[in-house]
């Protein structure tokens, strides 16, 4: 069966739906929802977000050169969507979504406290590509919710019920189907990983029953 050929389009899915906080000095902070965000370098640690110049947050980020990427979760789905369809010109998004702005360590814009991980970013370069301009940025600090750290300090980020965006729809990440390198891992190691995965799922079910 041959596939249909469509004209060129952005069909790279799923994507991380993140909330980006930004602020001018002396003004209320704003939140912009961005799906076009990505990791671009590990040393130095760099990420990018692509924003339309007509968006209210665009000039704020361009002028200040700073922003915070706040990861989103199932619980933050409504707030994430709201911040993507309402303009900071008209509303105070922190107030309307009941999100909590807390000071960042290295940049002026605040973190969103309810987010499991916040990435404090400083713009290094702006690429004016067309409909969107890409802010190529260095990550100066990462803020982590201690609820997702175990007794050894290891981050269990996937316990946060992270959210993704795919073709107009938000999704909560689902069943684990493998970890990095599982395709070449020895059978004994795979079996051990499967056992650990099963235990994690059982623990989650127990927690849900206790909280019900």
PDB file of C-alpha atoms in Angstrom:
ATOM      1  CA  UNK A   1       0.000   0.000   0.000  1.00  0.00           C
ATOM      2  CA  UNK A   2       1.464   3.371  -1.012  1.00  0.00           C
ATOM      3  CA  UNK A   3       1.190   6.397   1.241  1.00  0.00           C
ATOM      4  CA  UNK A   4      -0.409   9.723   0.324  1.00  0.00           C
ATOM      5  CA  UNK A   5       2.046  12.533  -0.296  1.00  0.00           C
ATOM      6  CA  UNK A   6       1.135  15.831   1.378  1.00  0.00           C
ATOM      7  CA  UNK A   7       2.748  19.234   1.089  1.00  0.00           C
ATOM      8  CA  UNK A   8       5.482  20.028   3.608  1.00  0.00           C
ATOM      9  CA  UNK A   9       4.223  20.537   7.159  1.00  0.00           C
ATOM     10  CA  UNK A  10       5.234  20.297  10.790  1.00  0.00           C
ATOM     11  CA  UNK A  11       4.266  16.754  11.705  1.00  0.00           C
ATOM     12  CA  UNK A  12       6.951  15.897  14.248  1.00  0.00           C
ATOM     13  CA  UNK A  13       4.919  14.496  17.159  1.00  0.00           C
ATOM     14  CA  UNK A  14       4.637  14.039  20.085  1.00  0.00           C
ATOM     15  CA  UNK A  15       6.146  17.206  21.518  1.00  0.00           C
ATOM     16  CA  UNK A  16       6.737  18.472  25.041  1.00  0.00           C
ATOM     17  CA  UNK A  17       4.055  21.014  25.969  1.00  0.00           C
ATOM     18  CA  UNK A  18       5.887  23.348  28.336  1.00  0.00           C
ATOM     19  CA  UNK A  19       4.946  26.547  30.116  1.00  0.00           C
ATOM     20  CA  UNK A  20       7.516  29.297  29.646  1.00  0.00           C
ATOM     21  CA  UNK A  21       7.585  32.039  32.279  1.00  0.00           C
ATOM     22  CA  UNK A  22       9.038  35.450  31.488  1.00  0.00           C
ATOM     23  CA  UNK A  23       8.979  38.948  32.931  1.00  0.00           C
ATOM     24  CA  UNK A  24      10.049  42.534  32.367  1.00  0.00           C
ATOM     25  CA  UNK A  25      11.436  44.428  35.381  1.00  0.00           C
ATOM     26  CA  UNK A  26       8.611  46.096  37.296  1.00  0.00           C
ATOM     27  CA  UNK A  27       5.858  44.280  35.369  1.00  0.00           C
ATOM     28  CA  UNK A  28       3.771  41.257  36.251  1.00  0.00           C
ATOM     29  CA  UNK A  29       5.260  37.980  35.006  1.00  0.00           C
ATOM     30  CA  UNK A  30       3.654  36.112  32.155  1.00  0.00           C
ATOM     31  CA  UNK A  31       3.344  32.478  31.042  1.00  0.00           C
ATOM     32  CA  UNK A  32       3.547  31.298  27.440  1.00  0.00           C
ATOM     33  CA  UNK A  33       2.696  27.737  26.402  1.00  0.00           C
ATOM     34  CA  UNK A  34       5.189  26.364  23.877  1.00  0.00           C
ATOM     35  CA  UNK A  35       5.149  23.025  22.088  1.00  0.00           C
ATOM     36  CA  UNK A  36       8.095  23.843  19.847  1.00  0.00           C
ATOM     37  CA  UNK A  37      10.843  23.350  22.417  1.00  0.00           C
ATOM     38  CA  UNK A  38      13.824  21.067  22.304  1.00  0.00           C
ATOM     39  CA  UNK A  39      17.206  19.965  23.604  1.00  0.00           C
ATOM     40  CA  UNK A  40      20.050  21.014  21.307  1.00  0.00           C
ATOM     41  CA  UNK A  41      23.316  20.528  23.218  1.00  0.00           C
ATOM     42  CA  UNK A  42      24.570  18.755  26.353  1.00  0.00           C
ATOM     43  CA  UNK A  43      27.858  20.637  26.897  1.00  0.00           C
ATOM     44  CA  UNK A  44      27.158  23.466  27.394  1.00  0.00           C
ATOM     45  CA  UNK A  45      23.603  22.564  28.284  1.00  0.00           C
ATOM     46  CA  UNK A  46      21.411  24.321  25.738  1.00  0.00           C
ATOM     47  CA  UNK A  47      17.761  24.254  24.711  1.00  0.00           C
ATOM     48  CA  UNK A  48      15.588  26.153  22.288  1.00  0.00           C
ATOM     49  CA  UNK A  49      12.067  27.500  22.099  1.00  0.00           C
ATOM     50  CA  UNK A  50      10.440  28.826  18.930  1.00  0.00           C
ATOM     51  CA  UNK A  51       7.965  31.700  19.287  1.00  0.00           C
ATOM     52  CA  UNK A  52       5.962  33.780  16.823  1.00  0.00           C
ATOM     53  CA  UNK A  53       7.043  37.458  16.951  1.00  0.00           C
ATOM     54  CA  UNK A  54       3.426  38.587  17.359  1.00  0.00           C
ATOM     55  CA  UNK A  55       3.056  36.723  20.656  1.00  0.00           C
ATOM     56  CA  UNK A  56       2.973  38.977  23.723  1.00  0.00           C
ATOM     57  CA  UNK A  57       5.823  37.070  25.397  1.00  0.00           C
ATOM     58  CA  UNK A  58       8.103  37.351  22.376  1.00  0.00           C
ATOM     59  CA  UNK A  59       9.220  40.923  23.043  1.00  0.00           C
ATOM     60  CA  UNK A  60       9.578  40.237  26.753  1.00  0.00           C
ATOM     61  CA  UNK A  61      11.997  37.373  26.096  1.00  0.00           C
ATOM     62  CA  UNK A  62      13.788  39.262  23.321  1.00  0.00           C
ATOM     63  CA  UNK A  63      14.323  42.342  25.506  1.00  0.00           C
ATOM     64  CA  UNK A  64      15.284  40.587  28.744  1.00  0.00           C
ATOM     65  CA  UNK A  65      17.117  37.584  27.268  1.00  0.00           C
ATOM     66  CA  UNK A  66      15.802  35.280  29.988  1.00  0.00           C
ATOM     67  CA  UNK A  67      13.004  32.796  30.552  1.00  0.00           C
ATOM     68  CA  UNK A  68      12.149  29.626  32.469  1.00  0.00           C
ATOM     69  CA  UNK A  69      10.944  26.373  30.925  1.00  0.00           C
ATOM     70  CA  UNK A  70       8.483  24.691  33.296  1.00  0.00           C
ATOM     71  CA  UNK A  71       7.670  21.036  32.600  1.00  0.00           C
ATOM     72  CA  UNK A  72       3.991  20.164  32.597  1.00  0.00           C
ATOM     73  CA  UNK A  73       1.978  17.273  34.029  1.00  0.00           C
ATOM     74  CA  UNK A  74      -1.484  15.785  33.857  1.00  0.00           C
ATOM     75  CA  UNK A  75      -2.568  18.018  36.751  1.00  0.00           C
ATOM     76  CA  UNK A  76      -1.300  21.083  34.896  1.00  0.00           C
ATOM     77  CA  UNK A  77      -3.113  20.303  31.628  1.00  0.00           C
ATOM     78  CA  UNK A  78      -5.865  22.904  32.011  1.00  0.00           C
ATOM     79  CA  UNK A  79      -3.413  25.634  33.049  1.00  0.00           C
ATOM     80  CA  UNK A  80      -1.101  24.701  30.184  1.00  0.00           C
ATOM     81  CA  UNK A  81      -3.901  25.004  27.643  1.00  0.00           C
ATOM     82  CA  UNK A  82      -5.167  28.274  29.137  1.00  0.00           C
ATOM     83  CA  UNK A  83      -1.735  29.876  28.917  1.00  0.00           C
ATOM     84  CA  UNK A  84      -1.623  28.928  25.242  1.00  0.00           C
ATOM     85  CA  UNK A  85      -4.973  30.425  24.235  1.00  0.00           C
ATOM     86  CA  UNK A  86      -5.097  33.595  26.369  1.00  0.00           C
ATOM     87  CA  UNK A  87      -2.800  36.589  25.975  1.00  0.00           C
ATOM     88  CA  UNK A  88      -0.801  38.148  28.778  1.00  0.00           C
ATOM     89  CA  UNK A  89      -1.827  41.511  27.322  1.00  0.00           C
ATOM     90  CA  UNK A  90      -5.319  40.871  28.665  1.00  0.00           C
ATOM     91  CA  UNK A  91      -5.022  38.670  31.742  1.00  0.00           C
ATOM     92  CA  UNK A  92      -2.747  37.852  34.654  1.00  0.00           C
ATOM     93  CA  UNK A  93      -2.117  34.203  33.875  1.00  0.00           C
ATOM     94  CA  UNK A  94      -0.610  33.339  37.254  1.00  0.00           C
ATOM     95  CA  UNK A  95      -3.722  34.697  38.922  1.00  0.00           C
ATOM     96  CA  UNK A  96      -6.195  33.111  36.507  1.00  0.00           C
ATOM     97  CA  UNK A  97      -4.586  29.649  36.661  1.00  0.00           C
ATOM     98  CA  UNK A  98      -3.841  29.783  40.411  1.00  0.00           C
ATOM     99  CA  UNK A  99      -0.223  28.936  39.735  1.00  0.00           C
ATOM    100  CA  UNK A 100       2.489  30.048  42.138  1.00  0.00           C
ATOM    101  CA  UNK A 101       5.372  32.262  41.022  1.00  0.00           C
ATOM    102  CA  UNK A 102       8.559  31.695  43.040  1.00  0.00           C
ATOM    103  CA  UNK A 103      11.977  33.347  42.589  1.00  0.00           C
ATOM    104  CA  UNK A 104      14.527  31.649  40.358  1.00  0.00           C
ATOM    105  CA  UNK A 105      18.174  31.250  41.350  1.00  0.00           C
ATOM    106  CA  UNK A 106      19.918  32.651  38.244  1.00  0.00           C
ATOM    107  CA  UNK A 107      17.361  34.566  36.177  1.00  0.00           C
ATOM    108  CA  UNK A 108      14.781  37.288  36.845  1.00  0.00           C
ATOM    109  CA  UNK A 109      11.619  35.489  35.605  1.00  0.00           C
ATOM    110  CA  UNK A 110       9.935  33.330  38.255  1.00  0.00           C
ATOM    111  CA  UNK A 111       9.539  29.575  38.363  1.00  0.00           C
ATOM    112  CA  UNK A 112       6.155  27.879  38.423  1.00  0.00           C
ATOM    113  CA  UNK A 113       6.175  26.101  41.766  1.00  0.00           C
ATOM    114  CA  UNK A 114       3.662  23.451  40.694  1.00  0.00           C
ATOM    115  CA  UNK A 115       5.958  22.239  37.900  1.00  0.00           C
ATOM    116  CA  UNK A 116       8.132  19.192  38.756  1.00  0.00           C
ATOM    117  CA  UNK A 117      11.198  20.615  36.974  1.00  0.00           C
ATOM    118  CA  UNK A 118      12.101  24.176  35.992  1.00  0.00           C
ATOM    119  CA  UNK A 119      14.956  25.107  33.657  1.00  0.00           C
ATOM    120  CA  UNK A 120      16.372  28.620  34.044  1.00  0.00           C
ATOM    121  CA  UNK A 121      17.514  29.848  30.637  1.00  0.00           C
ATOM    122  CA  UNK A 122      19.495  32.734  29.169  1.00  0.00           C
ATOM    123  CA  UNK A 123      19.258  33.527  25.464  1.00  0.00           C
ATOM    124  CA  UNK A 124      22.509  33.174  23.518  1.00  0.00           C
ATOM    125  CA  UNK A 125      21.198  33.733  19.998  1.00  0.00           C
ATOM    126  CA  UNK A 126      17.947  34.486  18.189  1.00  0.00           C
ATOM    127  CA  UNK A 127      17.421  32.838  14.807  1.00  0.00           C
ATOM    128  CA  UNK A 128      14.808  34.681  12.743  1.00  0.00           C
ATOM    129  CA  UNK A 129      13.653  31.729  10.695  1.00  0.00           C
ATOM    130  CA  UNK A 130      10.296  32.884   9.328  1.00  0.00           C
ATOM    131  CA  UNK A 131       6.933  32.476  11.029  1.00  0.00           C
ATOM    132  CA  UNK A 132       8.812  31.584  14.240  1.00  0.00           C
ATOM    133  CA  UNK A 133      12.017  32.898  15.765  1.00  0.00           C
ATOM    134  CA  UNK A 134      14.142  30.412  17.680  1.00  0.00           C
ATOM    135  CA  UNK A 135      15.664  31.420  21.012  1.00  0.00           C
ATOM    136  CA  UNK A 136      18.841  29.370  21.332  1.00  0.00           C
ATOM    137  CA  UNK A 137      19.505  29.424  25.058  1.00  0.00           C
ATOM    138  CA  UNK A 138      21.853  28.152  27.737  1.00  0.00           C
ATOM    139  CA  UNK A 139      20.441  26.417  30.810  1.00  0.00           C
ATOM    140  CA  UNK A 140      21.918  28.096  33.877  1.00  0.00           C
ATOM    141  CA  UNK A 141      20.160  26.042  36.554  1.00  0.00           C
ATOM    142  CA  UNK A 142      17.584  23.298  36.998  1.00  0.00           C
ATOM    143  CA  UNK A 143      15.106  23.387  39.892  1.00  0.00           C
ATOM    144  CA  UNK A 144      13.655  20.030  40.973  1.00  0.00           C
ATOM    145  CA  UNK A 145      10.645  19.249  43.164  1.00  0.00           C
ATOM    146  CA  UNK A 146      12.022  17.094  46.013  1.00  0.00           C
ATOM    147  CA  UNK A 147       8.857  14.973  45.970  1.00  0.00           C
ATOM    148  CA  UNK A 148      10.324  13.155  42.987  1.00  0.00           C
ATOM    149  CA  UNK A 149      13.688  12.417  44.608  1.00  0.00           C
ATOM    150  CA  UNK A 150      14.362   9.143  46.430  1.00  0.00           C
ATOM    151  CA  UNK A 151      16.488   8.740  49.554  1.00  0.00           C
ATOM    152  CA  UNK A 152      19.626   8.630  47.389  1.00  0.00           C
ATOM    153  CA  UNK A 153      18.771  11.828  45.567  1.00  0.00           C
ATOM    154  CA  UNK A 154      17.835  10.105  42.287  1.00  0.00           C
ATOM    155  CA  UNK A 155      15.164  11.873  40.279  1.00  0.00           C
ATOM    156  CA  UNK A 156      12.093   9.790  39.347  1.00  0.00           C
ATOM    157  CA  UNK A 157      10.685  12.283  36.870  1.00  0.00           C
ATOM    158  CA  UNK A 158       8.350   9.832  35.184  1.00  0.00           C
ATOM    159  CA  UNK A 159       6.371   9.551  38.423  1.00  0.00           C
ATOM    160  CA  UNK A 160       5.181  13.120  37.810  1.00  0.00           C
ATOM    161  CA  UNK A 161       2.735  12.061  35.057  1.00  0.00           C
ATOM    162  CA  UNK A 162       4.371  14.250  32.428  1.00  0.00           C
ATOM    163  CA  UNK A 163       2.295  15.557  29.551  1.00  0.00           C
ATOM    164  CA  UNK A 164       2.883  15.597  25.801  1.00  0.00           C
ATOM    165  CA  UNK A 165       1.183  17.308  22.865  1.00  0.00           C
ATOM    166  CA  UNK A 166       0.383  15.489  19.644  1.00  0.00           C
ATOM    167  CA  UNK A 167      -1.473  16.851  16.622  1.00  0.00           C
ATOM    168  CA  UNK A 168      -3.751  19.176  18.586  1.00  0.00           C
ATOM    169  CA  UNK A 169      -4.285  16.927  21.614  1.00  0.00           C
ATOM    170  CA  UNK A 170      -2.706  16.698  25.056  1.00  0.00           C
ATOM    171  CA  UNK A 171      -1.721  13.283  26.409  1.00  0.00           C
ATOM    172  CA  UNK A 172      -0.513  12.003  29.744  1.00  0.00           C
ATOM    173  CA  UNK A 173       2.458   9.714  29.187  1.00  0.00           C
ATOM    174  CA  UNK A 174       1.384   6.103  29.483  1.00  0.00           C
ATOM    175  CA  UNK A 175       2.813   2.622  29.928  1.00  0.00           C
ATOM    176  CA  UNK A 176       6.565   2.130  30.029  1.00  0.00           C
ATOM    177  CA  UNK A 177       7.688   0.007  27.066  1.00  0.00           C
ATOM    178  CA  UNK A 178      11.445   0.020  27.606  1.00  0.00           C
ATOM    179  CA  UNK A 179      14.391   2.013  28.899  1.00  0.00           C
ATOM    180  CA  UNK A 180      17.374   3.372  26.984  1.00  0.00           C
ATOM    181  CA  UNK A 181      19.426   0.497  25.537  1.00  0.00           C
ATOM    182  CA  UNK A 182      16.841  -2.202  26.259  1.00  0.00           C
ATOM    183  CA  UNK A 183      17.057  -3.528  22.681  1.00  0.00           C
ATOM    184  CA  UNK A 184      20.635  -4.737  23.180  1.00  0.00           C
ATOM    185  CA  UNK A 185      20.560  -5.503  26.877  1.00  0.00           C
ATOM    186  CA  UNK A 186      21.202  -9.072  28.002  1.00  0.00           C
ATOM    187  CA  UNK A 187      18.153 -11.168  28.816  1.00  0.00           C
ATOM    188  CA  UNK A 188      18.931 -11.375  32.528  1.00  0.00           C
ATOM    189  CA  UNK A 189      19.190  -7.600  32.755  1.00  0.00           C
ATOM    190  CA  UNK A 190      15.950  -7.164  30.793  1.00  0.00           C
ATOM    191  CA  UNK A 191      14.190  -9.569  33.122  1.00  0.00           C
ATOM    192  CA  UNK A 192      15.448  -7.664  36.149  1.00  0.00           C
ATOM    193  CA  UNK A 193      14.263  -4.392  34.595  1.00  0.00           C
ATOM    194  CA  UNK A 194      10.854  -5.929  33.902  1.00  0.00           C
ATOM    195  CA  UNK A 195      10.596  -6.999  37.540  1.00  0.00           C
ATOM    196  CA  UNK A 196      11.486  -3.489  38.720  1.00  0.00           C
ATOM    197  CA  UNK A 197       8.939  -2.002  36.343  1.00  0.00           C
ATOM    198  CA  UNK A 198       6.279  -4.364  37.673  1.00  0.00           C
ATOM    199  CA  UNK A 199       7.096  -3.404  41.248  1.00  0.00           C
ATOM    200  CA  UNK A 200       6.853   0.293  40.404  1.00  0.00           C
ATOM    201  CA  UNK A 201       3.421  -0.230  38.840  1.00  0.00           C
ATOM    202  CA  UNK A 202       2.236  -2.214  41.867  1.00  0.00           C
ATOM    203  CA  UNK A 203       3.487   0.513  44.203  1.00  0.00           C
ATOM    204  CA  UNK A 204       1.625   3.157  42.196  1.00  0.00           C
ATOM    205  CA  UNK A 205      -1.581   1.110  42.354  1.00  0.00           C
ATOM    206  CA  UNK A 206      -1.207   0.746  46.126  1.00  0.00           C
ATOM    207  CA  UNK A 207      -0.728   4.505  46.487  1.00  0.00           C
ATOM    208  CA  UNK A 208      -3.823   5.157  44.375  1.00  0.00           C
ATOM    209  CA  UNK A 209      -5.900   2.811  46.533  1.00  0.00           C
ATOM    210  CA  UNK A 210      -4.636   4.491  49.710  1.00  0.00           C
ATOM    211  CA  UNK A 211      -5.456   7.942  48.339  1.00  0.00           C
ATOM    212  CA  UNK A 212      -8.881   6.938  47.035  1.00  0.00           C
TER     213      UNK A 212
END
